[in-house]
Coordinates of C-alpha atoms (C1' of nucleotides) in Angstrom, one line a residue:
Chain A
X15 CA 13.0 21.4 22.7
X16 CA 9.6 20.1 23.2
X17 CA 8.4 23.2 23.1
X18 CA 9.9 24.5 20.3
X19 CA 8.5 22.2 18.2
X20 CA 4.9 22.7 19.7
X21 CA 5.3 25.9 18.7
X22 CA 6.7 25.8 15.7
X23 CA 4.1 23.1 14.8
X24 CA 1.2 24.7 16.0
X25 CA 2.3 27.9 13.4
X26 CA 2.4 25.9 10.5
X27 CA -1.0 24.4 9.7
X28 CA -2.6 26.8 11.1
X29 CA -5.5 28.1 9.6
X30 CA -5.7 31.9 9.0
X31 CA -7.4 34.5 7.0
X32 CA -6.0 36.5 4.3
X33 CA -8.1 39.5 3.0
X34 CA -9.8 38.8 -0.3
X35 CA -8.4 40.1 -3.5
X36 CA -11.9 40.5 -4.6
X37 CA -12.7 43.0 -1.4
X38 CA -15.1 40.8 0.2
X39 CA -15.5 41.3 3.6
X40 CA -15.2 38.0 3.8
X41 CA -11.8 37.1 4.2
X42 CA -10.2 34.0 2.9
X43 CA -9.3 31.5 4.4
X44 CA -6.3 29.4 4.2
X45 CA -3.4 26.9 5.6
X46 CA 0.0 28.1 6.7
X47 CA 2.5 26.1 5.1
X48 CA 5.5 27.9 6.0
X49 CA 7.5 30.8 7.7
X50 CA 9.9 32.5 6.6
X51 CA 11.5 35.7 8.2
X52 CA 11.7 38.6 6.1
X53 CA 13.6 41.6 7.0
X54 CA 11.5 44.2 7.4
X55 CA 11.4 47.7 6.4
X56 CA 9.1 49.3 8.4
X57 CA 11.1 49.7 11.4
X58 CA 7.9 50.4 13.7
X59 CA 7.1 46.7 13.3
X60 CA 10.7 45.3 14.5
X61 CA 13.9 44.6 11.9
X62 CA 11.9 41.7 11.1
X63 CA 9.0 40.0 10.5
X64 CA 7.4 37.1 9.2
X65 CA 6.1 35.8 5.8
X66 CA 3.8 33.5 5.6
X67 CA 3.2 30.8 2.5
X68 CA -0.3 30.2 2.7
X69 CA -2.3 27.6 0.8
X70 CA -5.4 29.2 0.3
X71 CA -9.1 27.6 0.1
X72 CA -9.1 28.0 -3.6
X73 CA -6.1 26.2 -4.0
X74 CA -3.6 28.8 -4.6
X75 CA -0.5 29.3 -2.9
X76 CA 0.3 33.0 -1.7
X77 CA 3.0 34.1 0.5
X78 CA 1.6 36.9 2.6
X79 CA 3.0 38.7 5.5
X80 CA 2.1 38.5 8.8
X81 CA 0.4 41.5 8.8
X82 CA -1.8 40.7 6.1
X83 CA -3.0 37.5 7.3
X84 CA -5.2 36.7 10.4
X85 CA -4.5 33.6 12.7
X86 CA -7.7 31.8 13.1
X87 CA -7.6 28.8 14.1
X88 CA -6.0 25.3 14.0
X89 CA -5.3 22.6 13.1
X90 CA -5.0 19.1 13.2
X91 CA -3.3 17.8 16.5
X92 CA -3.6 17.9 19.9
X93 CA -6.2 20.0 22.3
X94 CA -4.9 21.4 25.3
X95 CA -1.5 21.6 24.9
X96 CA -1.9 22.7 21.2
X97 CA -4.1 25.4 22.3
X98 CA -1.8 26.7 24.5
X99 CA 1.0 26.4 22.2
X100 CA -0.8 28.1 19.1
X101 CA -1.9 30.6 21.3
X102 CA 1.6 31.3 22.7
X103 CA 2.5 31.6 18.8
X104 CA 0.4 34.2 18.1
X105 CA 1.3 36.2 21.3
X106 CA 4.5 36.0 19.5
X107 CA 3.7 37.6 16.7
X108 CA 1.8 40.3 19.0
X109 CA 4.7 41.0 20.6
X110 CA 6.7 41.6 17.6
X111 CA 4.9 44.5 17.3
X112 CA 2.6 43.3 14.5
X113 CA -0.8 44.8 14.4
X114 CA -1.6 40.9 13.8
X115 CA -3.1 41.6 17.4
X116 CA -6.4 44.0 16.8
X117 CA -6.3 41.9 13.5
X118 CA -6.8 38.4 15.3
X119 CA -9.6 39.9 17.8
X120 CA -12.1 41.3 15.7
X121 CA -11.5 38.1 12.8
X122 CA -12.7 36.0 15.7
X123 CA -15.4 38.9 17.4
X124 CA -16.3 38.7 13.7
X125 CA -16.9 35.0 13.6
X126 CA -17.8 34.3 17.2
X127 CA -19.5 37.2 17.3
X128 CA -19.4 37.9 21.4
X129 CA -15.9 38.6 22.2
X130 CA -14.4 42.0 23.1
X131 CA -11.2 42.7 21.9
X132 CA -10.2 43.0 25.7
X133 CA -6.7 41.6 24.8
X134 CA -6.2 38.5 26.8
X135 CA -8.5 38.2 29.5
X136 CA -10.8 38.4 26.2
X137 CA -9.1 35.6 24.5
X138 CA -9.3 33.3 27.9
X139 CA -12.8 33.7 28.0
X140 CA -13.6 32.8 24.0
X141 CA -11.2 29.9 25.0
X142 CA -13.2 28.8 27.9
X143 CA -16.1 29.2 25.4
X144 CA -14.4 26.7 22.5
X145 CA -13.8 24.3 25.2
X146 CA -17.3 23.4 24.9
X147 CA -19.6 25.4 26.9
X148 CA -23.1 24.7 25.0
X149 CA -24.0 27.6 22.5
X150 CA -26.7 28.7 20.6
X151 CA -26.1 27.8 17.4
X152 CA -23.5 25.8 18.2
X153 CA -25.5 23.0 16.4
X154 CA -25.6 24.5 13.7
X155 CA -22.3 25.5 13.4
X156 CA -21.5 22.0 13.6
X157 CA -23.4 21.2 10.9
X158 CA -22.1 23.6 8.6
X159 CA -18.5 22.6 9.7
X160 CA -19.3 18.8 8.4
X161 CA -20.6 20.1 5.3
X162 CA -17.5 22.3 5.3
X163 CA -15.6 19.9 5.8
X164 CA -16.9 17.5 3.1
X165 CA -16.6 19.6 0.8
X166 CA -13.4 20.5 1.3
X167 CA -12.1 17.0 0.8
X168 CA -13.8 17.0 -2.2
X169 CA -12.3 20.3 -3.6
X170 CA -8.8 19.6 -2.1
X171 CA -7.2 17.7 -4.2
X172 CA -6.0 14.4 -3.0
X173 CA -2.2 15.0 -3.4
X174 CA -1.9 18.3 -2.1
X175 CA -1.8 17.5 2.2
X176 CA -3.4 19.9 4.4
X177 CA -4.4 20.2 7.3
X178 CA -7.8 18.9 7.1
X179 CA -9.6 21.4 9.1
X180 CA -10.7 23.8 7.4
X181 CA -13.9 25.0 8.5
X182 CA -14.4 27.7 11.2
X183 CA -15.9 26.5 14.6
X184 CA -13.0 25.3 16.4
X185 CA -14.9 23.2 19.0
X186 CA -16.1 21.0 16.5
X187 CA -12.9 21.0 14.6
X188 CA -11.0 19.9 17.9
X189 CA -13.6 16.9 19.1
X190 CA -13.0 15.7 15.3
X191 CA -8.9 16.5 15.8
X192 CA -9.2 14.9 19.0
X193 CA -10.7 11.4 17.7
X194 CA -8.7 11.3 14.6
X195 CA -5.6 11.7 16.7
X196 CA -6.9 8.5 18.6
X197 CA -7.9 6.7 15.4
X198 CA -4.7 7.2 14.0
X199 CA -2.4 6.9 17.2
X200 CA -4.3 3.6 17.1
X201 CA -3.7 2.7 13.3
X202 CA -0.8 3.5 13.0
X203 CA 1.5 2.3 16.6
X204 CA -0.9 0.0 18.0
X205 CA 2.5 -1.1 19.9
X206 CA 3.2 2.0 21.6
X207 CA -0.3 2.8 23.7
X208 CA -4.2 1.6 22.8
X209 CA -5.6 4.6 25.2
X210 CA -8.9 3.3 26.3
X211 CA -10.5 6.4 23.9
X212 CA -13.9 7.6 25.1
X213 CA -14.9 8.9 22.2
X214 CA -16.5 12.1 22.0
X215 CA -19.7 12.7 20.9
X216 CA -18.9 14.8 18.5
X217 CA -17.4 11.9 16.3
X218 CA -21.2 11.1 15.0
X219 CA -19.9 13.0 12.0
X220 CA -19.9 12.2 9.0
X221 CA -16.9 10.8 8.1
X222 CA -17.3 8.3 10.5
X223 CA -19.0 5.7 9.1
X224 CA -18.0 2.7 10.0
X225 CA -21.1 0.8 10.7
X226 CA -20.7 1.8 14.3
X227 CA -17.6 -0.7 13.8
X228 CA -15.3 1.7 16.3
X229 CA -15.6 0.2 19.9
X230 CA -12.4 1.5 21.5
X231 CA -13.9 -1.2 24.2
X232 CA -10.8 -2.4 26.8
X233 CA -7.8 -2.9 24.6
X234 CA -4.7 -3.9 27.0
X235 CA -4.0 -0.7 27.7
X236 CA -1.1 -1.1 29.6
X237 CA 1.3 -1.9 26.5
X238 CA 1.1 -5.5 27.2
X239 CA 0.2 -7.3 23.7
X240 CA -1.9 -9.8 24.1
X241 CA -1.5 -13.2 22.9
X242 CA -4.9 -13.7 22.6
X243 CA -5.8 -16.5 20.0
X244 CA -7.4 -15.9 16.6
X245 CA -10.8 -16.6 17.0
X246 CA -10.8 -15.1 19.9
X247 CA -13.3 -12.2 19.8
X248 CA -13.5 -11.0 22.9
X249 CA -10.0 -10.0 23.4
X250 CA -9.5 -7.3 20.6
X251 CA -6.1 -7.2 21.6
X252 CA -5.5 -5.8 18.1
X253 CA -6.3 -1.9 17.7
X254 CA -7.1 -1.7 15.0
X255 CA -10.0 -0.5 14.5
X256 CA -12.6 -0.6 11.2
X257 CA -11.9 2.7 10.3
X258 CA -13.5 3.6 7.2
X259 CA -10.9 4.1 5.1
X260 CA -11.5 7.7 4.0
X261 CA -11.4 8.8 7.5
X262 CA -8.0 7.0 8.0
X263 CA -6.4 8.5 5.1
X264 CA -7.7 11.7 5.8
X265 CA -6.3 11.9 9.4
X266 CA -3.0 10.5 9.1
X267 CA -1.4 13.2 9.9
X268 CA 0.3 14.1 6.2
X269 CA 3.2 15.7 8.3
X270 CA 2.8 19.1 7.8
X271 CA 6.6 19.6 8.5
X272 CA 8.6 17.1 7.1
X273 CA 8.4 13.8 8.7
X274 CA 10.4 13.2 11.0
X275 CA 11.3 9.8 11.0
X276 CA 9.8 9.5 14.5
X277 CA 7.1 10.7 13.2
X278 CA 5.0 8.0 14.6
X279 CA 6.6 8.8 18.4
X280 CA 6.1 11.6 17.5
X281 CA 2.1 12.0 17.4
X282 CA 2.1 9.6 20.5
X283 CA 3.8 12.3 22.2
X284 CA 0.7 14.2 20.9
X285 CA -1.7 11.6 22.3
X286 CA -0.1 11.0 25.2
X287 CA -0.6 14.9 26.4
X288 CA -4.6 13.7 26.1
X289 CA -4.3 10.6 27.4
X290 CA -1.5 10.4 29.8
X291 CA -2.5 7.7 31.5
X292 CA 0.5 5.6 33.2
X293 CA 1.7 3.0 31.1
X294 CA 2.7 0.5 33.3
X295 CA 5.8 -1.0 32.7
X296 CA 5.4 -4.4 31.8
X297 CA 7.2 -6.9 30.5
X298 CA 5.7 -6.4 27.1
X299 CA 5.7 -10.1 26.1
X300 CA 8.9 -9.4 23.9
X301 CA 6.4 -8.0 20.9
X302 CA 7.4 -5.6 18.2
X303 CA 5.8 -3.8 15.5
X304 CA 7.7 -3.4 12.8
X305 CA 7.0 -2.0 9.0
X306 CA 8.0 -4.2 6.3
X307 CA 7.9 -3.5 2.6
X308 CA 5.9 -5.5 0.9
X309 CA 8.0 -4.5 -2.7
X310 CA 8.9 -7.6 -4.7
X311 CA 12.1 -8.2 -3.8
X312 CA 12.5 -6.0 -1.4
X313 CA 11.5 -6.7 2.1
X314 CA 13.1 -4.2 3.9
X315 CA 11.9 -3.6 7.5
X316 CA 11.8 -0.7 9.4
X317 CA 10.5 0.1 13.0
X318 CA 8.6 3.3 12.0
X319 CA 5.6 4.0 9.6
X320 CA 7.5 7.0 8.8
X321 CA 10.6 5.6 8.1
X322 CA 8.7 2.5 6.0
X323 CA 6.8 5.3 4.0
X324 CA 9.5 7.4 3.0
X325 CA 11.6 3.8 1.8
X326 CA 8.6 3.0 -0.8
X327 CA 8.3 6.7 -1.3
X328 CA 11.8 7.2 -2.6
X329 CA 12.8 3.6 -3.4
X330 CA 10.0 2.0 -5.2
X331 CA 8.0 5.0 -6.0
X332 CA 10.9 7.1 -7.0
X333 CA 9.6 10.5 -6.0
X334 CA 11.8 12.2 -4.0
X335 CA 10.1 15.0 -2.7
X336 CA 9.4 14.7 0.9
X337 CA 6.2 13.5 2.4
X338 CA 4.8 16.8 1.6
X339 CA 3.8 15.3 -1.7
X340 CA 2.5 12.2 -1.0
X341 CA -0.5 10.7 -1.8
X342 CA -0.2 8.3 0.6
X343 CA 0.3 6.1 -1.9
X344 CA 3.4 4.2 -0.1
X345 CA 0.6 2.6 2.0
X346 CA -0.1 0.2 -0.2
X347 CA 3.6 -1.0 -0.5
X348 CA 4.2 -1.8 3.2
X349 CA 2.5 -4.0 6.2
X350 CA 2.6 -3.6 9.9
X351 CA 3.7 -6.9 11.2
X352 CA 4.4 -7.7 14.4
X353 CA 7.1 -10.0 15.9
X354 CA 7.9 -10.9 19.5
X355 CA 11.2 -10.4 19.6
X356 CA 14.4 -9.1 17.6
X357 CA 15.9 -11.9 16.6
X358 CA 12.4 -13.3 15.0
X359 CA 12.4 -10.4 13.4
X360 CA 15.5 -11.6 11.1
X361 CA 14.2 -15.1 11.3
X362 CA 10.7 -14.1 9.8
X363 CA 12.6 -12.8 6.5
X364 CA 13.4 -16.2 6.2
X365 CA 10.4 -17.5 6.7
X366 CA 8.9 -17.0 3.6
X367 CA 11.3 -18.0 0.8
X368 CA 8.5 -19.3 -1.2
X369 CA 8.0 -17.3 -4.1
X370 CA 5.1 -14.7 -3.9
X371 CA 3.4 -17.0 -6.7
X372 CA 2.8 -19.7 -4.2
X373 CA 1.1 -17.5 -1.4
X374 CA -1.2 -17.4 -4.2
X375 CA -4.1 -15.2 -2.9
X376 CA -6.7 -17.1 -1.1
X377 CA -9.7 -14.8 -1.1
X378 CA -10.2 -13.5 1.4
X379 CA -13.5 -14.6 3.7
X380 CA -14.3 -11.0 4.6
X381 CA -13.1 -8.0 4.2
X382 CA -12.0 -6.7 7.5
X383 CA -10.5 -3.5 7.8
X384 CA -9.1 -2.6 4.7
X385 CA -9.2 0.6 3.4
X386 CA -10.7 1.1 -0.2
X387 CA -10.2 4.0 -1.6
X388 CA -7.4 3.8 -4.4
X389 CA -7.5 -0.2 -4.0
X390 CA -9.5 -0.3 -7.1
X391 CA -7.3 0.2 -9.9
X392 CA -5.1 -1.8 -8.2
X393 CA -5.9 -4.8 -9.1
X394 CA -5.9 -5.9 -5.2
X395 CA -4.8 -9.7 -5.3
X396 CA -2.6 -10.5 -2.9
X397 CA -4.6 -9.5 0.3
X398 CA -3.0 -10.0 2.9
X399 CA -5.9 -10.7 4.6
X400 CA -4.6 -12.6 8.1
X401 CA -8.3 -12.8 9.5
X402 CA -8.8 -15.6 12.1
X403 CA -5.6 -17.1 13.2
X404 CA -3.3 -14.5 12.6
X405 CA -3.8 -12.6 15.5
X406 CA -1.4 -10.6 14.3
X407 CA -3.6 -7.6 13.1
X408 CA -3.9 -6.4 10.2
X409 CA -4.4 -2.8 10.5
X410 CA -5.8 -0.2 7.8
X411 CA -2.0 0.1 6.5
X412 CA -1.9 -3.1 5.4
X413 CA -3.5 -4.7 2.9
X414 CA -2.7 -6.0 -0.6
X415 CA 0.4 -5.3 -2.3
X416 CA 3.1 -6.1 -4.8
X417 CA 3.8 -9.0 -3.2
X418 CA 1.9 -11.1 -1.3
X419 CA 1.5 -11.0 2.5
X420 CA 4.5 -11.4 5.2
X421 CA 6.0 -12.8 2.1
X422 CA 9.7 -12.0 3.3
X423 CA 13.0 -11.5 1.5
X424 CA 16.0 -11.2 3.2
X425 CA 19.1 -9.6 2.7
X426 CA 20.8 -12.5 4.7
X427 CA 21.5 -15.0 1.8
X428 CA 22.5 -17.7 4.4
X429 CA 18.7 -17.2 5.5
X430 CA 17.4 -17.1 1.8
X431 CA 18.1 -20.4 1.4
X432 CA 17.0 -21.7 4.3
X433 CA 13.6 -21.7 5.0
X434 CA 13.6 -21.4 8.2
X435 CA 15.4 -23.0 11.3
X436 CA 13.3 -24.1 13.6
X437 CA 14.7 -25.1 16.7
X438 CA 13.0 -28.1 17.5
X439 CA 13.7 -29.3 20.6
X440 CA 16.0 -32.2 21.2
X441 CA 18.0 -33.3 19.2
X442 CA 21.0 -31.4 20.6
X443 CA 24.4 -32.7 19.8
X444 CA 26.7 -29.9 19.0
X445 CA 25.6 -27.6 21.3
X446 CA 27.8 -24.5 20.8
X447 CA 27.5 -21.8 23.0
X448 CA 26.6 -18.8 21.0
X449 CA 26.1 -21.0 17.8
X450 CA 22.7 -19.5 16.5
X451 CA 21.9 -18.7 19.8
X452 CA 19.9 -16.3 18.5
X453 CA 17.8 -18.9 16.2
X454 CA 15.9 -20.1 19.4
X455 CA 13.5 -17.7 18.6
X456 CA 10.2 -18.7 20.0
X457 CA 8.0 -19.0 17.2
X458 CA 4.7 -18.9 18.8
X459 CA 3.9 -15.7 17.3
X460 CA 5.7 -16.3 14.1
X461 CA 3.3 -19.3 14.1
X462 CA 0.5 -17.1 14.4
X463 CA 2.3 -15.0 11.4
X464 CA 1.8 -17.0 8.5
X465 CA -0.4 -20.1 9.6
X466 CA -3.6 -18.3 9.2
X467 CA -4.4 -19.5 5.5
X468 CA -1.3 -19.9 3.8
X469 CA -0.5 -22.7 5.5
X470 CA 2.2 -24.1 4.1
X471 CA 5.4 -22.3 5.0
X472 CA 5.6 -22.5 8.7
X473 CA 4.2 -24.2 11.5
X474 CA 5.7 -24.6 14.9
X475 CA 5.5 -26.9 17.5
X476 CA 8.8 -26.2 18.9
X477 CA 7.9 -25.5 22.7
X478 CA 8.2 -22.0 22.4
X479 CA 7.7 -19.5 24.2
X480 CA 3.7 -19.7 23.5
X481 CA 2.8 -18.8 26.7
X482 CA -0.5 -20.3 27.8
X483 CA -2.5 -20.4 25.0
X484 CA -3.9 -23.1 24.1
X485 CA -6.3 -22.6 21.0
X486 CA -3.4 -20.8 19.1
X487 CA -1.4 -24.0 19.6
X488 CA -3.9 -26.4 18.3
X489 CA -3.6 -25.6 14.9
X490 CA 0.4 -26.2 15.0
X491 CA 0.1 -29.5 17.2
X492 CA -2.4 -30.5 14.5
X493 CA 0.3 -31.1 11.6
X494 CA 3.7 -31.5 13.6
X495 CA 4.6 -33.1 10.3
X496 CA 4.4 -30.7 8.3
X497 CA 7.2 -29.1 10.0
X498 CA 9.8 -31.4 9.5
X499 CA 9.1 -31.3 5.9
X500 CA 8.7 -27.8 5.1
X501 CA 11.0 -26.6 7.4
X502 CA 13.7 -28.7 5.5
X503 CA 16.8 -27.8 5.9
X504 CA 18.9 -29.6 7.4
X505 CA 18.5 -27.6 10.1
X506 CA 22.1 -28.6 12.0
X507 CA 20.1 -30.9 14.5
X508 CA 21.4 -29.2 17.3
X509 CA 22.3 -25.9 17.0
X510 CA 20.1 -24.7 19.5
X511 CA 20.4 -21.9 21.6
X512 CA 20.2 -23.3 25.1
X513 CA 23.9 -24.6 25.8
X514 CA 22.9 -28.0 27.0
X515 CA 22.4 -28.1 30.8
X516 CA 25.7 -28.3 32.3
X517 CA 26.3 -31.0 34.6
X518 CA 28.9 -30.0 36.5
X519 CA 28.8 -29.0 40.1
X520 CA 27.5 -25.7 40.3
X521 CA 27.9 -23.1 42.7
X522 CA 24.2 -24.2 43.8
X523 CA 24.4 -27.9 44.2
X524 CA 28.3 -27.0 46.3
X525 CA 27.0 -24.3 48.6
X526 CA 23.3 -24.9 48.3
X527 CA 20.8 -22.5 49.3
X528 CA 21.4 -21.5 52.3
X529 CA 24.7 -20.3 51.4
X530 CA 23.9 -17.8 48.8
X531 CA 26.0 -15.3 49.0
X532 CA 28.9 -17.9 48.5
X533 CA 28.0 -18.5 45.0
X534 CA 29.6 -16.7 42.1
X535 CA 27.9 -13.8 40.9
X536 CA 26.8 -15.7 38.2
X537 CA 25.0 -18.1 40.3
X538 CA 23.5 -15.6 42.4
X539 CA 22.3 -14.1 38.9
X540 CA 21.4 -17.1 38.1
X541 CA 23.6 -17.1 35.0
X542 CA 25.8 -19.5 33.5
X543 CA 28.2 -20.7 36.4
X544 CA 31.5 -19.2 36.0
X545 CA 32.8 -20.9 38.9
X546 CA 32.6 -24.3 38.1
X547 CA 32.6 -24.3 34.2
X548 CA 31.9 -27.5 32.3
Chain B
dC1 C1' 10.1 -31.3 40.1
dG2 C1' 14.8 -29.4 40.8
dT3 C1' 18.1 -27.1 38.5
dG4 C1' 20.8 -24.3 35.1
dC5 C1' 20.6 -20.4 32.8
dC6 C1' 18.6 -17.4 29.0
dG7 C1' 16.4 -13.3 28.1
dG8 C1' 15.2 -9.3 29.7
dG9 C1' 13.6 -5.8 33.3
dA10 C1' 15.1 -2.6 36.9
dT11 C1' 18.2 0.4 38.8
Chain C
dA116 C1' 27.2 -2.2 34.4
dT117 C1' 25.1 -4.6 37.9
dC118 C1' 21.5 -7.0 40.0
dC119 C1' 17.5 -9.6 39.8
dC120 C1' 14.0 -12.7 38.3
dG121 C1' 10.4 -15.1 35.1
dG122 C1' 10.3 -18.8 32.8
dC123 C1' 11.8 -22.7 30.1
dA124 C1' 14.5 -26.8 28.9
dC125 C1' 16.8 -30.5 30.6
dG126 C1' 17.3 -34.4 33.3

DNA sequence: CGTGCCGGGAT
DNA sequence: ATCCCGGCACG
């Protein structure tokens, strides 16, 4: 299955060459943006064979058939594996009995100018070539690549998503690929993996200009997200790098198929065929990324990017074609947010029921990360702009919307109404069992949520589950008061989680350690006794 | 600090 | 589902 979808991946996008209606020799180029199978005539070529809709470089759309087009080469995604599988595509086509074969060879003789159409062996060695053996010229060709590039963003038009790789040296093309996949693997699911990037040289391009921002230095690469206080610069627990904006947008990966609504998994899968280094299983500190619309009224909250862009897409900005025609426009509408654990998740959309007019925008102190381009016209108020305190990053996604930051609406009216319920401590009378169990959510990183300038809404001091961090906490020991008052309901004094302690005999205290294996399972499991029940 | 047990990982 | 354990609240 994997496979398939390589495959079928690696055909669409692709790059390949169409013959010019004008009779150049020099063929155009364009993007494959879909297959379809065509019965076929000319029996010598199979009962079948494939058509090809091909958005040229001019713009245009064509459909041409396989035998009128030549696969250069690719496309925006992963190296080796891609390779492999693009390759493996076009052997397909060979052996369909499509002269695409002679066709392909002397297109890249042409263009490479040193390869004899020798049929594979041929094709390995211009492979081992790409991979980066130094060339003459190959500076050059790198330069006019760039500019090829450039250019092409500026002719493309902005709605129209295609694979941005247009020019021809595929070496270049892939150590750009290559880095974009990491820049946007880490934009876009810092959760999932921050793969310690090395990245290649080959990034001094242009598009890259981010004041030599990019240090893909030691993030915690092991999946663990780190806790690491605001101020604290030295941990930059957060991926999310300064892209410039234009290179984000222009790498995110448009979906060339119809997103999936993995789509996010999905490129990691990509990623993680570079960098497949072990993720070591950790107890990931009970964080989660999720998406949430930042539509008035809304605040719906999805786990994937994908699934987040296609709700604004369709809901809010009524268009219903698939991502195919988006202008990436639903990035303005949603923020990455991160929780540390489910049930804060629902306890956040409560945390906010302040109306967006009171998270009135506090400027800003810098403008970190944030990604320009259409922000303009949009009158960007409400910035979101959690420097400092809110470790909780603030990736390129985020950044002003409709409504102002982490400002949350639920669906849960019970939670509408109440602000929030903070489990403080103590106070513990009616102590059902499950009662809001689930309400014992440790706040520490909800703290770090909000607290950063819009102060107001939430503080905690409830001894969550802030492990060991001390300058984070400050700021909530600092106004303990505030809590009571803001967090006003009247927050059943007890209902916390934690049944109060039992005092019964337990299986523990009757047995004792020694004994072990005598105690219920529950015991042992060091659960709630069963044995000796309160 | 000992204990109960929740939450969550491992298998 | 079962087993195990880190870690926290309670006392």
């Amino acid at each position: 299955m994997h496979t398939r979808r390589l495959v079928k991946r690696s055909i669409l996008g692709s790059r390949v060459y169409a013959p010019s209606p004008t009779g150049d020799r020099t063929p155009l180029t364009g993007v494959v943006k879909a297959v379809k199978q065509q019965e076929n005539r000319d029996v010598s070529t199979g009962p079948w064979r494939n058509v090809y809709t091909v958005l040229m470089q001019d713009g245009s759309l064509k459909e041409l058939a396989e035998d009128e087009i030549t696969v250069g080469f690719n496309q925006t995604t992963a190296k080796g594996p891609l390779r492999s599988s693009l390759k493996q595509s076009s052997c397909n086509c060979r052996m369909d009995g499509a002269p695409l074969h002679s066709q392909t060879m002397e297109a890249q003789k042409g263009e490479a100018n040193s390869l004899s159409p020798e049929t594979v062996k041929g094709e390995r060695e211009a492979d081992g070539r790409r991979m980066g053996r130094p060339l003459d010229g190959q500076e050059r060709e790198r330069a006019r690549s760039v500019s090829l590039l450039e250019q092409k963003l500026k002719v493309v038009s902005s709605s129209i998503d295609v694979p941005h790789a247009r020019k021809s040296e595929e070496e270049v093309d892939m150590e750009k690929v290559t880095a974009a996949m990491v820049l946007t693997s880490l934009s876009t699911s810092p959760l999932v993996r921050s793969p310690p990037v090395k990245v290649s040289e080959g990034l001094n391009g242009s598009w890259k200009d981010s004041g030599g921002g990019f240090t893909p230095s030691s993030y915690s690469s092991s999946g663990y997200w780190s806790w690491s206080g605001p101020s604290d610069q030295s941990n930059p627990s957060t991926p999310s790098p300064p892209l410039s904006a234009d290179s984000f947008k222009l790498f995110r990966m448009p979906s060339i198929n119809g997103p999936p609504p993995d789509d996010t998994i999905d490129e990691q899968d990509g990623s993680s065929l570079l960098f497949d280094e072990p993720i070591p299983r950790k107890r990931k500190n009970s964080m989660k990324v999720m998406f949430k619309c930042l539509w008035k009224n809304c605040g719906k909250v999805l786990s994937s990017a994908a699934g987040i862009q296609r709700h604004v897409r369709t809901v809010h900005l009524g268009r219903n074609c698939d991502s195919d025609c988006s202008d990436g426009e639903e990035d303005f509408y949603y923020s990455e947010i991160k929780l540390n654990t489910d049930s804060v998740a629902d306890g956040l959309s409560s945390l906010s029921p302040v109306s967006p007019s009171v998270l009135s925008p506090v400027p800003p102190p810098h403008d970190r990360h944030r990604r320009p381009p259409a922000e303009g016209s949009k009158g960007s108020s409400g910035n979101k702009e959690n420097h400092s305190h809110a470790h909780s990053n603030t990736t390129p996604l985020s950044r002003s919307a409709p409504s102002a930051l982490y400002l949350i609406h639920t669906d849960h009216a019970y939670q509408a109404t109440s602000p929030v319920t903070i489990p403080s401590t103590g106070s513990g009378s009616d102590s059902g069992p499950d009662s809001a169990a689930s309400n014992s959510f440790t706040l520490s990183s909800s703290a770090n949520f909000s607290i950063s300038w819009q102060s107001p809404p939430v503080t905690f001091t409830g001894t969550a589950a802030s492990p060991t961090h001390g300058r984070t906490q400050s700021f909530g020991e600092q106004r303990p008061q505030t809590i009571a008052v803001l967090s006003s309901p009247p927050r059943a004094t007890g209902s916390l989680s934690r049944k109060s302690r039992g005092e019964g005999k337990k299986c523990r205290k009757v047995y004792g350690m020694e004994n072990r294996d005598m105690w219920c399972t529950a015991c042992r499991w060091k659960k709630a006794c069963q044995r000796f029940t309160d």
